[in-house]
PDB file of C-alpha atoms in Angstrom:
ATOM      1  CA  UNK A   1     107.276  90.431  90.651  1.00 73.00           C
ATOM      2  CA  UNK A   2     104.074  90.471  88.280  1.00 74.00           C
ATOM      3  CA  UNK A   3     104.836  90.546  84.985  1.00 84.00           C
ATOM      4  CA  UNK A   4     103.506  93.620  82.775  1.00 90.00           C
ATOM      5  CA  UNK A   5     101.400  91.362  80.966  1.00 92.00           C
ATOM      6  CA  UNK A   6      99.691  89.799  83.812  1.00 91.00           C
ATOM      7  CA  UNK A   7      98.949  93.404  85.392  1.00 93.00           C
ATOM      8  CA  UNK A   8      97.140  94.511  82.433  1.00 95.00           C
ATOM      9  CA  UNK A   9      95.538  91.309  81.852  1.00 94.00           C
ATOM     10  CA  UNK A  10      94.041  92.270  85.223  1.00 93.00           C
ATOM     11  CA  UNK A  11      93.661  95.728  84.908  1.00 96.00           C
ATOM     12  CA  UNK A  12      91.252  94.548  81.721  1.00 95.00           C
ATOM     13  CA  UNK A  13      88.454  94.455  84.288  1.00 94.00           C
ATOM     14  CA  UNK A  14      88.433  98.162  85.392  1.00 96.00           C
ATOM     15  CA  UNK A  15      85.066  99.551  84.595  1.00 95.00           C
ATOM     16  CA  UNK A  16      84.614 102.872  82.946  1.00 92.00           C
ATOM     17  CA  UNK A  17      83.057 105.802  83.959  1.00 91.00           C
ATOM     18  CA  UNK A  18      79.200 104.997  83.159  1.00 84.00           C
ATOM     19  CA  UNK A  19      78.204 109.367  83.246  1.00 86.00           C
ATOM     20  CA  UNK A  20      81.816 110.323  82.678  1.00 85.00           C
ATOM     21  CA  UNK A  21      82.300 114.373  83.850  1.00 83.00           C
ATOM     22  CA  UNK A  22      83.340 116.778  80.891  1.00 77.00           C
ATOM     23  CA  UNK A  23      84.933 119.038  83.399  1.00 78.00           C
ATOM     24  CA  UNK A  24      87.300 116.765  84.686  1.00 79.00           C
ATOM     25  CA  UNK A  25      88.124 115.369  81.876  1.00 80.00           C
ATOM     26  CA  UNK A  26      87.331 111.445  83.137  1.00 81.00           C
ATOM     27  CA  UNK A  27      88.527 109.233  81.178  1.00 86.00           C
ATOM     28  CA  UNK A  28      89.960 105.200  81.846  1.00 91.00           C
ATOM     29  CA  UNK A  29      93.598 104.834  81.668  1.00 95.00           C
ATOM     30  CA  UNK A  30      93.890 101.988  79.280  1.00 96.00           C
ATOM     31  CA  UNK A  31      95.214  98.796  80.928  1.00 96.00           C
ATOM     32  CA  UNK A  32      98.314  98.240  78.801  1.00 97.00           C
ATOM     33  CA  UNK A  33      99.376 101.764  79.019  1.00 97.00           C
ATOM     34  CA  UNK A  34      98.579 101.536  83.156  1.00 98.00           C
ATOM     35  CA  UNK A  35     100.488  98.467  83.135  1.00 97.00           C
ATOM     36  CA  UNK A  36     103.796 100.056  81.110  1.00 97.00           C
ATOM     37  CA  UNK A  37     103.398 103.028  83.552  1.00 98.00           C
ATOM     38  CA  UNK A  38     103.595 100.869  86.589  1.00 98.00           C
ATOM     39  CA  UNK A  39     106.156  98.372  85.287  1.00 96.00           C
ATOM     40  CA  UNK A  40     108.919 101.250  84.906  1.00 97.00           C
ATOM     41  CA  UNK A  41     107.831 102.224  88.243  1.00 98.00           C
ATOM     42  CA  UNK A  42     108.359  98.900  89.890  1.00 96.00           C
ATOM     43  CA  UNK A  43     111.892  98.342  88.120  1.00 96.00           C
ATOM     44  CA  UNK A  44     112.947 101.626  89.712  1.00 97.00           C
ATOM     45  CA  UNK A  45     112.034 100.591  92.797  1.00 97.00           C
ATOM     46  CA  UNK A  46     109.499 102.839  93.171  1.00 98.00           C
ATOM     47  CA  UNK A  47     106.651 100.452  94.268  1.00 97.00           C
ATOM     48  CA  UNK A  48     106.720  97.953  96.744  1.00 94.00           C
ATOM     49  CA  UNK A  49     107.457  98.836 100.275  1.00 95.00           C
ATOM     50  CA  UNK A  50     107.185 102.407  99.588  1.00 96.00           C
ATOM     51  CA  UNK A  51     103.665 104.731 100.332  1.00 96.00           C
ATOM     52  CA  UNK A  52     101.882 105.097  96.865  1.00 97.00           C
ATOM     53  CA  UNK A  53      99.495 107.882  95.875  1.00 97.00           C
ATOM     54  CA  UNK A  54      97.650 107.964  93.277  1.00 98.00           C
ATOM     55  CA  UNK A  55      96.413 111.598  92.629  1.00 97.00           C
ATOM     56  CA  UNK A  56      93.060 112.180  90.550  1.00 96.00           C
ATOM     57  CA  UNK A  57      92.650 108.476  90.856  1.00 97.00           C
ATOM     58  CA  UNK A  58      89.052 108.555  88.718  1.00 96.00           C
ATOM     59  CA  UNK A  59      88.307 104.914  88.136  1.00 97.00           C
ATOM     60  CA  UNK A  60      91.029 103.787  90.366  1.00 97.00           C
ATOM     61  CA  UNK A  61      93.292 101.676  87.790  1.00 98.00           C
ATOM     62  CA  UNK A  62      96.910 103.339  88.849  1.00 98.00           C
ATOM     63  CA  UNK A  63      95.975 102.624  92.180  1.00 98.00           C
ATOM     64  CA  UNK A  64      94.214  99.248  91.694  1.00 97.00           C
ATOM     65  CA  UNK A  65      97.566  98.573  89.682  1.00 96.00           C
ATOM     66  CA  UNK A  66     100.036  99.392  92.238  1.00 96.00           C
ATOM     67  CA  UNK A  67      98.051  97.682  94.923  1.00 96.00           C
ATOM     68  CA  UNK A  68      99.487  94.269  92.839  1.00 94.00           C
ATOM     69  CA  UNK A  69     102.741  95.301  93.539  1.00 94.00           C
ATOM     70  CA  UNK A  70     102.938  94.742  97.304  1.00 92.00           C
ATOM     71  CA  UNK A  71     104.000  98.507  98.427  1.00 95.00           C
ATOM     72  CA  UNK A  72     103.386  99.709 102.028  1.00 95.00           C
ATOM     73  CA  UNK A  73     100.213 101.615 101.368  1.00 96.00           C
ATOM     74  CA  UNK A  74      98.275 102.859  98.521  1.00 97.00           C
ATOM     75  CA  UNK A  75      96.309 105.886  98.477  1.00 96.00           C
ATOM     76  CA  UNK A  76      93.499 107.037  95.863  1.00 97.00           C
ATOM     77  CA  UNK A  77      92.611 110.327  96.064  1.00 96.00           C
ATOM     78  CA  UNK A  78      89.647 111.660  93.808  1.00 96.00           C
ATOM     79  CA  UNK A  79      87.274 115.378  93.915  1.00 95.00           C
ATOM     80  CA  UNK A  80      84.541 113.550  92.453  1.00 96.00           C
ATOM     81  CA  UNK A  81      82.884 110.827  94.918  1.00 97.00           C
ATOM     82  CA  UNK A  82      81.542 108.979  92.642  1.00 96.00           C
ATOM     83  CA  UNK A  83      84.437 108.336  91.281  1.00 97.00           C
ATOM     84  CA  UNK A  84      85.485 107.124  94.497  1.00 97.00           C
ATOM     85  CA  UNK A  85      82.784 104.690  94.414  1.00 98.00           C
ATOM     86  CA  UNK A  86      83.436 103.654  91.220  1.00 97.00           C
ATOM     87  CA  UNK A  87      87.108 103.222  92.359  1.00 97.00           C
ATOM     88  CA  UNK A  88      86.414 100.948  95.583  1.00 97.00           C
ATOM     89  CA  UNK A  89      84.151  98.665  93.697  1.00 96.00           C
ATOM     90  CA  UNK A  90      86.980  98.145  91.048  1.00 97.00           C
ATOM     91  CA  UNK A  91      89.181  97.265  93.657  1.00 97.00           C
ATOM     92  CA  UNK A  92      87.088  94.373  94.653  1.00 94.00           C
ATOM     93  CA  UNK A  93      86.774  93.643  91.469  1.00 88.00           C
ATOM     94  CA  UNK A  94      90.030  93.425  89.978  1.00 88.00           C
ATOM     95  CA  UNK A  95      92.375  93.578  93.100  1.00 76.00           C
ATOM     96  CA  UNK A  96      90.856  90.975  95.115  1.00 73.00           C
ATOM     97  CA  UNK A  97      93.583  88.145  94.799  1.00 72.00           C
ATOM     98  CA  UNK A  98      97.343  88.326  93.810  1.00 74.00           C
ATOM     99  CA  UNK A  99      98.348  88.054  90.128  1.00 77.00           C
ATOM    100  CA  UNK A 100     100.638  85.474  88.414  1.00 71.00           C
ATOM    101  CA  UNK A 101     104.267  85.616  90.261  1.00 66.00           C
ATOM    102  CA  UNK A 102     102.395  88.504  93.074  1.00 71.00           C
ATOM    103  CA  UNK A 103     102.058  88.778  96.458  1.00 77.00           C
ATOM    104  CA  UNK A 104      98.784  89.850  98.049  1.00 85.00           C
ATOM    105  CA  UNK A 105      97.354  93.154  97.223  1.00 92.00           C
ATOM    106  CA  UNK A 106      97.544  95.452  99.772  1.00 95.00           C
ATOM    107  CA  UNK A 107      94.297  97.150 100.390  1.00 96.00           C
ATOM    108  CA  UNK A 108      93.877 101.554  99.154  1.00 97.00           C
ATOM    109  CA  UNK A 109      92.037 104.170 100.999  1.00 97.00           C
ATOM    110  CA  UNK A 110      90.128 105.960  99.369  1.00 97.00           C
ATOM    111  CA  UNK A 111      90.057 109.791 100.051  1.00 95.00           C
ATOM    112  CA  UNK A 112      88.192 112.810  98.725  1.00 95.00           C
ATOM    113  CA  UNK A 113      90.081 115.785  98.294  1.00 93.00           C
ATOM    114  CA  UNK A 114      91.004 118.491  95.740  1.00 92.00           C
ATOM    115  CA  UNK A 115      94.750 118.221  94.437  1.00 91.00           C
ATOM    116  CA  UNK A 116      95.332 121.231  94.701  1.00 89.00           C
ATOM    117  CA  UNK A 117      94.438 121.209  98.467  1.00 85.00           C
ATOM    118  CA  UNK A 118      95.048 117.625  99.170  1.00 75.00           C
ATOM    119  CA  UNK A 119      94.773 116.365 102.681  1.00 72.00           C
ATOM    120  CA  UNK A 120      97.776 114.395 102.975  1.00 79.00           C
ATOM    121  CA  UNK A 121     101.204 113.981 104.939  1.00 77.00           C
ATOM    122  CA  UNK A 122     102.771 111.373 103.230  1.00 73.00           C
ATOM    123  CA  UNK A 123     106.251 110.043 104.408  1.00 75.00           C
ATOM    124  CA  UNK A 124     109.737 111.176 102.657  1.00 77.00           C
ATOM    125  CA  UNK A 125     109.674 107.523 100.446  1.00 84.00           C
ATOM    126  CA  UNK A 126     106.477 108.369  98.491  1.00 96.00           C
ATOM    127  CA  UNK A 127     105.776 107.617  95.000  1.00 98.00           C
ATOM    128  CA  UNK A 128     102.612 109.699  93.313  1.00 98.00           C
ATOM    129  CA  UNK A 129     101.092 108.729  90.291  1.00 98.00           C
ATOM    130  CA  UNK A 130      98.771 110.564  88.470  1.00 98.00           C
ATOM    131  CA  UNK A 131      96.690 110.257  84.775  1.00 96.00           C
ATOM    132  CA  UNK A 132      95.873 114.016  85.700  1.00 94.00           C
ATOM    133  CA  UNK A 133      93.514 116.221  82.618  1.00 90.00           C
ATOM    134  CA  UNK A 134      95.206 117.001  79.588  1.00 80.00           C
ATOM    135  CA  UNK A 135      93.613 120.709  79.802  1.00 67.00           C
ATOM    136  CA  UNK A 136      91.275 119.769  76.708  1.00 55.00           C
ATOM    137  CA  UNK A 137      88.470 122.285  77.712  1.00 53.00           C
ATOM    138  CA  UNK A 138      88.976 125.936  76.299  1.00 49.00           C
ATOM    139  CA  UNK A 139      90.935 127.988  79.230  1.00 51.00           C
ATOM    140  CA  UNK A 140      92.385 124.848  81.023  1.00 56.00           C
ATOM    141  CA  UNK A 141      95.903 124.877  79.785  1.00 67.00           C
ATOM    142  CA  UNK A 142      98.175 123.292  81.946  1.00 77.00           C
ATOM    143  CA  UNK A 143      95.259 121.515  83.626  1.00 87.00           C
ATOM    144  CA  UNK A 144      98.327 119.292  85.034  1.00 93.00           C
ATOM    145  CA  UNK A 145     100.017 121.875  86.718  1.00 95.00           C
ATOM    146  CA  UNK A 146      98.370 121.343  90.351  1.00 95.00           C
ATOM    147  CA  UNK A 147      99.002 117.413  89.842  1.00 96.00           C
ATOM    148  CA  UNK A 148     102.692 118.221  89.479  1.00 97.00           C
ATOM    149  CA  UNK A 149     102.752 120.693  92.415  1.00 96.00           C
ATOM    150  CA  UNK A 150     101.204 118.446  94.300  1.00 95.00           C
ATOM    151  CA  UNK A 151     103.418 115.996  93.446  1.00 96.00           C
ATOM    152  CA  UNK A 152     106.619 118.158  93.952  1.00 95.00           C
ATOM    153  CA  UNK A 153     105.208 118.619  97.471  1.00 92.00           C
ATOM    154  CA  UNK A 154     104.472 115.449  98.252  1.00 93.00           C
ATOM    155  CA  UNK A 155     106.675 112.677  96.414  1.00 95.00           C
ATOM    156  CA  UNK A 156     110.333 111.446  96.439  1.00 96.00           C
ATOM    157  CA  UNK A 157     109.462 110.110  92.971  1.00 98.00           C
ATOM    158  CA  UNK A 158     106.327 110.780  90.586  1.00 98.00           C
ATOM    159  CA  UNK A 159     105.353 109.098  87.347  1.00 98.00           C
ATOM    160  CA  UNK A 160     102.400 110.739  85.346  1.00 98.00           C
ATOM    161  CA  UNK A 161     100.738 111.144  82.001  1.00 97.00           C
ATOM    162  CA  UNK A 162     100.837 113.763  79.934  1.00 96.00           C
ATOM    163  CA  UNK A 163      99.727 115.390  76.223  1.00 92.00           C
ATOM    164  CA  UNK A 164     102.565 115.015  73.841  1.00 93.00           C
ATOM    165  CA  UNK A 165     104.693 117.848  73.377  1.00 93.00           C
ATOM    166  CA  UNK A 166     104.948 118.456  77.259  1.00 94.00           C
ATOM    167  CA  UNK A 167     107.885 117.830  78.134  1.00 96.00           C
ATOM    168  CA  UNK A 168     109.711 121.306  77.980  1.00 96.00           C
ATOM    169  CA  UNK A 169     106.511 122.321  80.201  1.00 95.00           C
ATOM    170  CA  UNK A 170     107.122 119.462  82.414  1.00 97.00           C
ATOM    171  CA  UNK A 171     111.202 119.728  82.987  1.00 98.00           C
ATOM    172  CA  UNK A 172     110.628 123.192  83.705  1.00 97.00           C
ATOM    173  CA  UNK A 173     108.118 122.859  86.106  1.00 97.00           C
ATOM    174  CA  UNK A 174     110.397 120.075  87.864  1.00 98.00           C
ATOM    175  CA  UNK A 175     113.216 122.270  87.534  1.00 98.00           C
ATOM    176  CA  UNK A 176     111.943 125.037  89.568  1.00 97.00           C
ATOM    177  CA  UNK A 177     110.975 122.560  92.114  1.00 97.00           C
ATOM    178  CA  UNK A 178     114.154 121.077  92.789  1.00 97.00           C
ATOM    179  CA  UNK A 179     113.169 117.889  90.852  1.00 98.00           C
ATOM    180  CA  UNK A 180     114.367 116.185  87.455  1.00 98.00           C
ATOM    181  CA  UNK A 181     112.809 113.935  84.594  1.00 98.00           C
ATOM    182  CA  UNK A 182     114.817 111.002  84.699  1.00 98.00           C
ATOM    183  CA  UNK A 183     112.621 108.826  82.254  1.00 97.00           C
ATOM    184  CA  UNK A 184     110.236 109.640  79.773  1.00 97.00           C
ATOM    185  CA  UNK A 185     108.418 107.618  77.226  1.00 97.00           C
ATOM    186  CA  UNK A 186     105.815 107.680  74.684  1.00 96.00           C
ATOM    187  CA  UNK A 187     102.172 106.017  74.454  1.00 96.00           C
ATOM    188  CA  UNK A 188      99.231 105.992  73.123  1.00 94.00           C
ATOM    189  CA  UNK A 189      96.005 106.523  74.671  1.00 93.00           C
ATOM    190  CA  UNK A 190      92.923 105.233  72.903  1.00 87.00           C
ATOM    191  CA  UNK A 191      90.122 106.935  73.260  1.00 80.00           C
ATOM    192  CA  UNK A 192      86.209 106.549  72.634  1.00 70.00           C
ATOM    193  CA  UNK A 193      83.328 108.630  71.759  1.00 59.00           C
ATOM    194  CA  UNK A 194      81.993 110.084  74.940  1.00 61.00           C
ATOM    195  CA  UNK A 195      81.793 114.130  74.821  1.00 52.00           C
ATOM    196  CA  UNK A 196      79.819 115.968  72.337  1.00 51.00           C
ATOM    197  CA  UNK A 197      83.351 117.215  71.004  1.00 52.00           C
ATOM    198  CA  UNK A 198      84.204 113.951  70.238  1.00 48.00           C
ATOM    199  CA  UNK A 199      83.859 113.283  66.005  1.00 55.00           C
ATOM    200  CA  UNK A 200      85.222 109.779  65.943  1.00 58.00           C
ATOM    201  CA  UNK A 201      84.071 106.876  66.977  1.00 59.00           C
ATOM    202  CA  UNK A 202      87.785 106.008  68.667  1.00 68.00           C
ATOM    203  CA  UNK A 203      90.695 108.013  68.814  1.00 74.00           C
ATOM    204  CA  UNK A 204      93.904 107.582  69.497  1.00 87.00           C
ATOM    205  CA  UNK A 205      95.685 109.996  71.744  1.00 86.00           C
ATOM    206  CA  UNK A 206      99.759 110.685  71.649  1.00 94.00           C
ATOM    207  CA  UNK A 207     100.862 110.789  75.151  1.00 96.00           C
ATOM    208  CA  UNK A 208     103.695 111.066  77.154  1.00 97.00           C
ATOM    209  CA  UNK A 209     105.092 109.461  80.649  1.00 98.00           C
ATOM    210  CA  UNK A 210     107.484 111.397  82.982  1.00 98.00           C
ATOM    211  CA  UNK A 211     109.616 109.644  85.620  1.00 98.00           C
ATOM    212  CA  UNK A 212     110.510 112.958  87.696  1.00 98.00           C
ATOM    213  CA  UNK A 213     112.885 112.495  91.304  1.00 98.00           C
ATOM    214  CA  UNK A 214     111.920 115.036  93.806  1.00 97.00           C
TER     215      UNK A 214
END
C-alpha cells in the first residue's frame, strides 16, 4: 500500500480552482489533509476493491487520491462542469502512474450531477467521500446535509469533512439514518485569500473528519 506521505507528495500537483465559485464554496482540499483522509480509509479497508465515490468532487483530489489505492472503480461527481474539467485534467496530471509501494491507478468517471439528486446506483460495498461546503454563505447552514443524505443512501461506509463543532450535527444525522461515527479526527484546513470576505492573506480552518458505517 502507498504510504500517506507518498499520496500527498502526489496529491501536491492538484491544481486549484483558477475562477473559484463563491456559491459553492470551491475550495482545494489540501494534499496532506486528503492524504490523512484517505489513509484511515484504506486501513479500514474501505478502499481498494470496493466502488469509491467521491461526492462534490471540485478539483478532483479525493478522487484522484483514491484512484492510487487500487479500488474497483472511482467515481467523481461534480454540479459545476468546469470543475469536472478541471478534475479530468488533474487526473492526468497527478494520477497517471502508480506511487511508491502502488499499484496502477484505476481510471474515475467523471459525472455531472446535483447531490442532492445524484444519478447513481452504486453497489452495497461503496465507500463515498466527500469535502462537501461548510455552509459559509449567510442562510446555508448545514450546507452538508444533502452530502450526508446522499451518502446515507448510497454508501456502506462514508468519510467526509466537516466545520469543527459538527459532530453532534453529524451523529445525529447518522443516527436517524441507521448509521454510526466510528472515527473522527481533527485537521486543519489552510486556506487562502480568494472571496471578497476573505481579510487574511491565509487562514487556517479547524476541521473535522467523520468515519460513519451505513
Amino acid at each position: 500500500m502507498a504510504s500517506r506521505q507518498a499520496i500527498e507528495r502526489r496529491l501536491e500537483s492538484v491544481a486549484d480552482f483558477a475562477d473559484p465559485s463563491i456559491e459553492l464554496e470551491q475550495y482545494l482540499t489540501p494534499p496532506e489533509l486528503a492524504a490523512n483522509l484517505l489513509q484511515v480509509a484504506a486501513l479500514r479497508g474501505d478502499l481498494t476493491g470496493e466502488t469509491v465515490v467521491d461526492l462534490g468532487t471540485g478539483t478532483g483530489t479525493l478522487a484522484v487520491g483514491a484512484a492510487l489505492f487500487s479500488p474497483e472503480r472511482v467515481v467523481g461527481i461534480d454540479v459545476d462542469p468546469g470543475a469536472l474539467a478541471l478534475a479530468r485534467e488533474n487526473e492526468r496530471r497527478v494520477a497517471g502512474e502508480p506511487v511508491e509501494g502502488g499499484r496502477e491507478p484505476t481510471p474515475i468517471d467523471w459525472l455531472r450531477g446535483d447531490v442532492r439528486r445524484h444519478p447513481l446506483r452504486a453497489p452495497r460495498r461503496t465507500t463515498v467521500l466527500a469535502n462537501p461546503p461548510f455552509g459559509a454563505q449567510r442562510g446555508a447552514r448545514h450546507a452538508d446535509r444533502p452530502f450526508l443524505e446522499a451518502a446515507s443512501e448510497l454508501a456502506a461506509v462514508s468519510l467526509s469533512i466537516h466545520n469543527e463543532g459538527s459532530r453532534e450535527f453529524v451523529e445525529r444525522l447518522a443516527g436517524e439514518r441507521g448509521g454510526t461515527v466510528t472515527e473522527a479526527f481533527r485537521a486543519a484546513f489552510p486556506v487562502d485569500n480568494r472571496f471578497p470576505f476573505h481579510d487574511e492573506e491565509r487562514r487556517e480552518l479547524a476541521v473535522e473528519v467523520f468515519r460513519i458505517e451505513w
